[in-house]
Backbone as JSON, one array per atom type, in Angstrom:
{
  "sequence": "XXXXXXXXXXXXXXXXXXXXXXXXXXXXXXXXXXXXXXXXXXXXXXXXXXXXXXXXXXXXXXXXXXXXXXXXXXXXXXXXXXXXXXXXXXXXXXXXXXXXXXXXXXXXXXXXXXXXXXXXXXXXXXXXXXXXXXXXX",
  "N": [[63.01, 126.85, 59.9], [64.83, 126.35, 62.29], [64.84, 123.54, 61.51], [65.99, 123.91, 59.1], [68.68, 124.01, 59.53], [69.62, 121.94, 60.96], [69.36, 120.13, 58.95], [71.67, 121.19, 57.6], [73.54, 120.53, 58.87], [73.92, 118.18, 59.67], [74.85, 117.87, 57.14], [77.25, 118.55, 56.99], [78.79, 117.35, 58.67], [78.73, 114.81, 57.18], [80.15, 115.14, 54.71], [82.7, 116.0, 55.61], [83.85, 113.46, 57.42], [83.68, 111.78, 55.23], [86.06, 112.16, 53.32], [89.5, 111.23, 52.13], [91.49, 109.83, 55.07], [94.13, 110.07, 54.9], [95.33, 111.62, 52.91], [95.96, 113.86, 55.26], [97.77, 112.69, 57.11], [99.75, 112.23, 55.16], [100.86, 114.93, 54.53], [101.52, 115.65, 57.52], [103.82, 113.33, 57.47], [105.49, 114.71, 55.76], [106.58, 116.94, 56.54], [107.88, 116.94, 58.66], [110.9, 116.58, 60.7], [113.23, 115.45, 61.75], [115.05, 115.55, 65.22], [118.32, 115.94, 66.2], [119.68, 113.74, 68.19], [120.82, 114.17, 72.04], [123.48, 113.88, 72.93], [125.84, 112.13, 75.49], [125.94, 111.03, 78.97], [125.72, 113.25, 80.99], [123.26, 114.52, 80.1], [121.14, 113.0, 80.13], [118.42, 112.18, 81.11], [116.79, 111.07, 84.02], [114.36, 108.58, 84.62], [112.38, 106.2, 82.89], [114.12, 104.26, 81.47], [115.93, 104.6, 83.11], [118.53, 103.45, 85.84], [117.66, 101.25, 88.12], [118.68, 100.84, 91.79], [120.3, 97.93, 93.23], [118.7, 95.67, 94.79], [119.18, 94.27, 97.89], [119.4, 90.68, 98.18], [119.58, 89.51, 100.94], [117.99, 91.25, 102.56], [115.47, 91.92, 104.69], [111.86, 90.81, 104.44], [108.84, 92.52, 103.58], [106.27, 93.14, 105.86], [103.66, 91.37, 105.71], [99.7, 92.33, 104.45], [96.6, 92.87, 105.99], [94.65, 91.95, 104.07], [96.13, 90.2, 102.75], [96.8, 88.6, 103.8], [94.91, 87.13, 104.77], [93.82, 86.88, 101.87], [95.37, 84.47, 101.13], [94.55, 82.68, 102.92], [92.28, 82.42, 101.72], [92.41, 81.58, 99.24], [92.57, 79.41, 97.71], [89.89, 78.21, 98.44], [88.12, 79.62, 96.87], [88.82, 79.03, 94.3], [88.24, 76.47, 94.37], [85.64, 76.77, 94.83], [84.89, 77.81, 92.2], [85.13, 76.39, 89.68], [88.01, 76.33, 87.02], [88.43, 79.61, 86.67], [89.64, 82.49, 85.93], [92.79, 84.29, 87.1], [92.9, 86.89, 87.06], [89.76, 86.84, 87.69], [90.04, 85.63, 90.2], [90.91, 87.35, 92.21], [89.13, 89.4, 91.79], [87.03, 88.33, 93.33], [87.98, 87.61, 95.75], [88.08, 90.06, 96.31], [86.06, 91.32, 96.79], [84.88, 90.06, 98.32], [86.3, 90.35, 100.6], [85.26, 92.32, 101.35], [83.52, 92.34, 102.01], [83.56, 91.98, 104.73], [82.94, 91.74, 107.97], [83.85, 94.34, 111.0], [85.08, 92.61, 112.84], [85.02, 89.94, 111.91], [87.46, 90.85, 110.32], [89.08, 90.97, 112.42], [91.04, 88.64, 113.28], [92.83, 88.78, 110.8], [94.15, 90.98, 111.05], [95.49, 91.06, 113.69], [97.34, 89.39, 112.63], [98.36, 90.65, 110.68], [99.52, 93.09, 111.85], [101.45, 91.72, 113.68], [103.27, 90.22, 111.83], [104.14, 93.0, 111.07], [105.35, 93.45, 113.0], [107.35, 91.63, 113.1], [108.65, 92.34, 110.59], [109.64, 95.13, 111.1], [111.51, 94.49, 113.42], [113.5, 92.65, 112.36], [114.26, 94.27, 110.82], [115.46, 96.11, 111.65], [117.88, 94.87, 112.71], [119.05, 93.79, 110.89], [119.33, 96.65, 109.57], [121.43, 97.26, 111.9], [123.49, 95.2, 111.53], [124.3, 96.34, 109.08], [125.84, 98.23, 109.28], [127.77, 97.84, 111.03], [129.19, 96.61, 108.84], [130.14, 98.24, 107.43], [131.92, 99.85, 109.19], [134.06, 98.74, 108.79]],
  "CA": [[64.35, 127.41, 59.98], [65.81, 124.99, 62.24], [65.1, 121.83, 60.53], [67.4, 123.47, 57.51], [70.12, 124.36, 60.03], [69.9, 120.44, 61.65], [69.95, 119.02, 57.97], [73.34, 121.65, 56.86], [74.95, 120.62, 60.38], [74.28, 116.45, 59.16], [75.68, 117.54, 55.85], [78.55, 119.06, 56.84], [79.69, 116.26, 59.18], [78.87, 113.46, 56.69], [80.79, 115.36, 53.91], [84.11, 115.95, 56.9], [83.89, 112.29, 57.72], [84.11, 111.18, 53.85], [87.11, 112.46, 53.06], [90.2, 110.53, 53.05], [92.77, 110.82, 55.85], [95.39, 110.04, 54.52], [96.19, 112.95, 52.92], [96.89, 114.56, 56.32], [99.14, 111.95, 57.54], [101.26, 112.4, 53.98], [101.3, 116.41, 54.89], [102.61, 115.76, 58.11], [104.85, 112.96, 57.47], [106.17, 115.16, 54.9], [106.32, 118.38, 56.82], [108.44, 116.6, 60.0], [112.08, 117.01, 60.68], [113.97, 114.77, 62.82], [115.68, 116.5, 65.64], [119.08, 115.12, 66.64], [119.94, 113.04, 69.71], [121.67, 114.65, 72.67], [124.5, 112.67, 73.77], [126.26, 112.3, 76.68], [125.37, 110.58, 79.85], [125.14, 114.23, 81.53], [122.28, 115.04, 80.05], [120.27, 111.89, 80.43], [116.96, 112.66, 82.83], [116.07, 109.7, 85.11], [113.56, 107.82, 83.82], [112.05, 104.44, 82.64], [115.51, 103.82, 80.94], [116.95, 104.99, 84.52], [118.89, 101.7, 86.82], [117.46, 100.89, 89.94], [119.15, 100.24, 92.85], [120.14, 96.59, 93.36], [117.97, 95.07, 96.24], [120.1, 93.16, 98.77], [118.6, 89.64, 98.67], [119.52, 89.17, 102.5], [117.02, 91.98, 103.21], [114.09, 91.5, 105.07], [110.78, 90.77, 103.15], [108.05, 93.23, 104.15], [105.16, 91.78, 106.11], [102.11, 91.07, 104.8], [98.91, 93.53, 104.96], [95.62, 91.93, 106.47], [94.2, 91.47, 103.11], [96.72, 89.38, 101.84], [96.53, 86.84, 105.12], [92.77, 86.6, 103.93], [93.94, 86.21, 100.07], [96.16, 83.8, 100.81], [93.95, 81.87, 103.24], [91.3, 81.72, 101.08], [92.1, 81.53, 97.26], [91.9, 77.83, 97.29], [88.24, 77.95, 98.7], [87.87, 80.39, 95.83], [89.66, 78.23, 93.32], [87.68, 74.98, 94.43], [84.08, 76.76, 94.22], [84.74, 78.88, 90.75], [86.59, 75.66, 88.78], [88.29, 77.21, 85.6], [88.43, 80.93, 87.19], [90.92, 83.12, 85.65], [94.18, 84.49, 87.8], [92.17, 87.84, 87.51], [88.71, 86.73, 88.38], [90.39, 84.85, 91.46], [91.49, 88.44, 92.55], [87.91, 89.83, 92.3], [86.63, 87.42, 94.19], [88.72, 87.75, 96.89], [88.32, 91.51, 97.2], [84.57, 91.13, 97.28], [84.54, 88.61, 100.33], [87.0, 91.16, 101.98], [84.83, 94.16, 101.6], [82.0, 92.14, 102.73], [83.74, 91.42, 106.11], [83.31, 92.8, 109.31], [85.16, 94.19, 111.8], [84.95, 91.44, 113.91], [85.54, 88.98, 111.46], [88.53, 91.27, 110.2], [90.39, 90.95, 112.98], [92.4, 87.61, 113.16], [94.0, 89.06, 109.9], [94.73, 93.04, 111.58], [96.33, 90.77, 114.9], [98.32, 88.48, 111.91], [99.09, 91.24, 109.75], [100.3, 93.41, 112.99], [102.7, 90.82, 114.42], [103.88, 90.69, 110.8], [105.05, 94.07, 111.06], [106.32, 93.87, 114.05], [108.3, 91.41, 112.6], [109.75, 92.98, 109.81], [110.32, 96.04, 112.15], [112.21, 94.08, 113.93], [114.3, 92.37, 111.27], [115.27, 95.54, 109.68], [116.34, 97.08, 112.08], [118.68, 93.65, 112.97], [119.64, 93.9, 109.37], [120.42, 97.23, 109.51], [122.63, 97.28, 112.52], [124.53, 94.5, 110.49], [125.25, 96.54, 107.7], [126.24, 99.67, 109.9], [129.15, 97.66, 110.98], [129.81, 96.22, 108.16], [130.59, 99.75, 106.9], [132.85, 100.76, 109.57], [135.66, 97.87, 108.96]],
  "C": [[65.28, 126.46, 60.78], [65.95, 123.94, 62.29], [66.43, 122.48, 59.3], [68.82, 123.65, 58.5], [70.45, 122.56, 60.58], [70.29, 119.87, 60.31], [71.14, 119.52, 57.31], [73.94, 121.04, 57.77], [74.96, 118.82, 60.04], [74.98, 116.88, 58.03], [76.78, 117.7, 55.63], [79.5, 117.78, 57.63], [79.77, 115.29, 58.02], [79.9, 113.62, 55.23], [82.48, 115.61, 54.66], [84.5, 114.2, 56.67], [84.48, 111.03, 56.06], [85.22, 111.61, 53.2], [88.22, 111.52, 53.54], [90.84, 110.81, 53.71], [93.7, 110.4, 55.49], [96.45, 111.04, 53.98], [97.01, 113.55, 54.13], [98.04, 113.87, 56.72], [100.64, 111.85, 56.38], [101.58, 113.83, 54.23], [102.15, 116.47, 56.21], [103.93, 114.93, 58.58], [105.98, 113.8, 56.27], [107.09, 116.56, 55.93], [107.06, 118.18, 58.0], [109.94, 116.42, 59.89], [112.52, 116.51, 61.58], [114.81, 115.2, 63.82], [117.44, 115.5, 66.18], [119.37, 115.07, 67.59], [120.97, 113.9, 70.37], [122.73, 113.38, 72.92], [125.15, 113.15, 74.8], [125.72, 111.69, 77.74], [124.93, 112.33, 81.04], [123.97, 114.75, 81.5], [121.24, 113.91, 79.66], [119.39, 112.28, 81.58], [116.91, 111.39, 83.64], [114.76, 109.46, 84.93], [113.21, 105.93, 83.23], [112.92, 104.25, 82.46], [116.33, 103.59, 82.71], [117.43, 103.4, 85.42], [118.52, 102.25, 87.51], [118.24, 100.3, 90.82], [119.12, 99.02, 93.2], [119.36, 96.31, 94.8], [118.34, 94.0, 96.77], [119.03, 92.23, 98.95], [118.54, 89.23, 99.89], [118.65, 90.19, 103.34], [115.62, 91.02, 103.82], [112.83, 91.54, 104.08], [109.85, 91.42, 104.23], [106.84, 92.42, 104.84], [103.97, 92.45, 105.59], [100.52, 91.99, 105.29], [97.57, 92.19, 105.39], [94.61, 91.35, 105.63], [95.06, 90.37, 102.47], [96.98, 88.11, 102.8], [95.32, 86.38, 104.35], [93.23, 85.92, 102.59], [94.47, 84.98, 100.09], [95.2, 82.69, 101.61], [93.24, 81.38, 102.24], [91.29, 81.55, 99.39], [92.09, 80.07, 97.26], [90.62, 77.61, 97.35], [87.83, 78.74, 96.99], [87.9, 79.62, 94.31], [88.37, 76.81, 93.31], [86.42, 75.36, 93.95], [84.07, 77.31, 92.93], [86.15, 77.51, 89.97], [86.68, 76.66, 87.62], [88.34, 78.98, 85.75], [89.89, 81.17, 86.95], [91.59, 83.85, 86.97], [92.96, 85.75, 88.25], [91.0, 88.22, 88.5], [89.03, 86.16, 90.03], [90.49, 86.06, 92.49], [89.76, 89.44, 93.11], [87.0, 89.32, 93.31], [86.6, 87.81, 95.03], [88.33, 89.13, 97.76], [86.89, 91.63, 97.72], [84.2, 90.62, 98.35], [85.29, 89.99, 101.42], [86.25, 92.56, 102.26], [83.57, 93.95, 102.75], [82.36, 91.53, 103.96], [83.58, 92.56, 106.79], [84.42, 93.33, 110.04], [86.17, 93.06, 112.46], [85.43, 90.47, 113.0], [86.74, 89.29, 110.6], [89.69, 90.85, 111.18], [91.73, 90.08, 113.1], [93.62, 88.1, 112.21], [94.4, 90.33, 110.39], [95.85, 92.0, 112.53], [97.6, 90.11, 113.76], [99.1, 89.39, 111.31], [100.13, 92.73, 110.51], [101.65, 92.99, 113.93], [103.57, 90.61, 113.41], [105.19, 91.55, 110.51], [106.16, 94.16, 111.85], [108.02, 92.85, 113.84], [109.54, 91.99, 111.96], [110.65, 94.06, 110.95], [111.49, 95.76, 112.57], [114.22, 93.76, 113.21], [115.18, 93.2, 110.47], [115.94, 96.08, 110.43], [117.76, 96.16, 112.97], [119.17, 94.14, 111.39], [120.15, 95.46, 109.18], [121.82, 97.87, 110.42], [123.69, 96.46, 112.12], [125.13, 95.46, 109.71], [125.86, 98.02, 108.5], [127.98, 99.41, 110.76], [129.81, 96.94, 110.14], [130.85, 97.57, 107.45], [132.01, 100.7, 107.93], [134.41, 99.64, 109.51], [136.46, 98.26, 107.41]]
}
């Protein structure tokens, strides 16, 4: 009894599967109805289409996280031992060495990527007392 139910349940897929599809795709390109465009900028959502906010090139540039001191130190070592290593693979690499660090040998990049900040910090908030009187003239 259920060997015949295993060989109806193959017969029914392999007779599904053989059919063409095309039919369906002519039923529901037939069967579809174009709706028409809203217009108006009012009723536009925000979205991929949406503008972004221009980004003042005299801004500060963010500082750098303690992985990307490391990346940047070392993708040439990376580069020199893996000749011919794609952009990508250069990337794996990289993250692999950083997982496999210690604390201890973390730190130079935490103290680099700390003073960094303190940079930017700094910077922005110089940059935005600039623009705070630029605004009141």
């Amino acid at each position: 009894m259920a060997k015949q139910r295993i060989a109806q349940s193959t017969n029914k897929t392999a007779t599904t599967t053989s059919k063409p599809k095309s039919s369906f795709s002519k039923v529901t390109k037939s069967s579809t109805t174009k709706m028409p465009k809203a217009s108006g900028k009012a009723t536009k959502a925000k979205g991929r289409g949406a503008e972004k906010k221009k980004k003042d090139p005299n801004a500060p540039k963010r500082g750098l996280s303690a992985y990307m001191f490391f990346a940047n130190e070392q993708r040439e070592t990376v580069r020199e031992e893996n000749p011919g290593i794609s952009f990508g693979q250069v990337g794996k690499v990289l993250g692999d060495k950083w997982k496999a660090l210690s604390d201890k040998q973390r730190e130079p990049y935490e103290k680099k990527a700390a003073a960094d900040k303190k940079r930017y910090e700094d910077e922005k908030a110089k940059y935005n007392a600039g623009e705070d009187d630029d605004d009141e003239d």
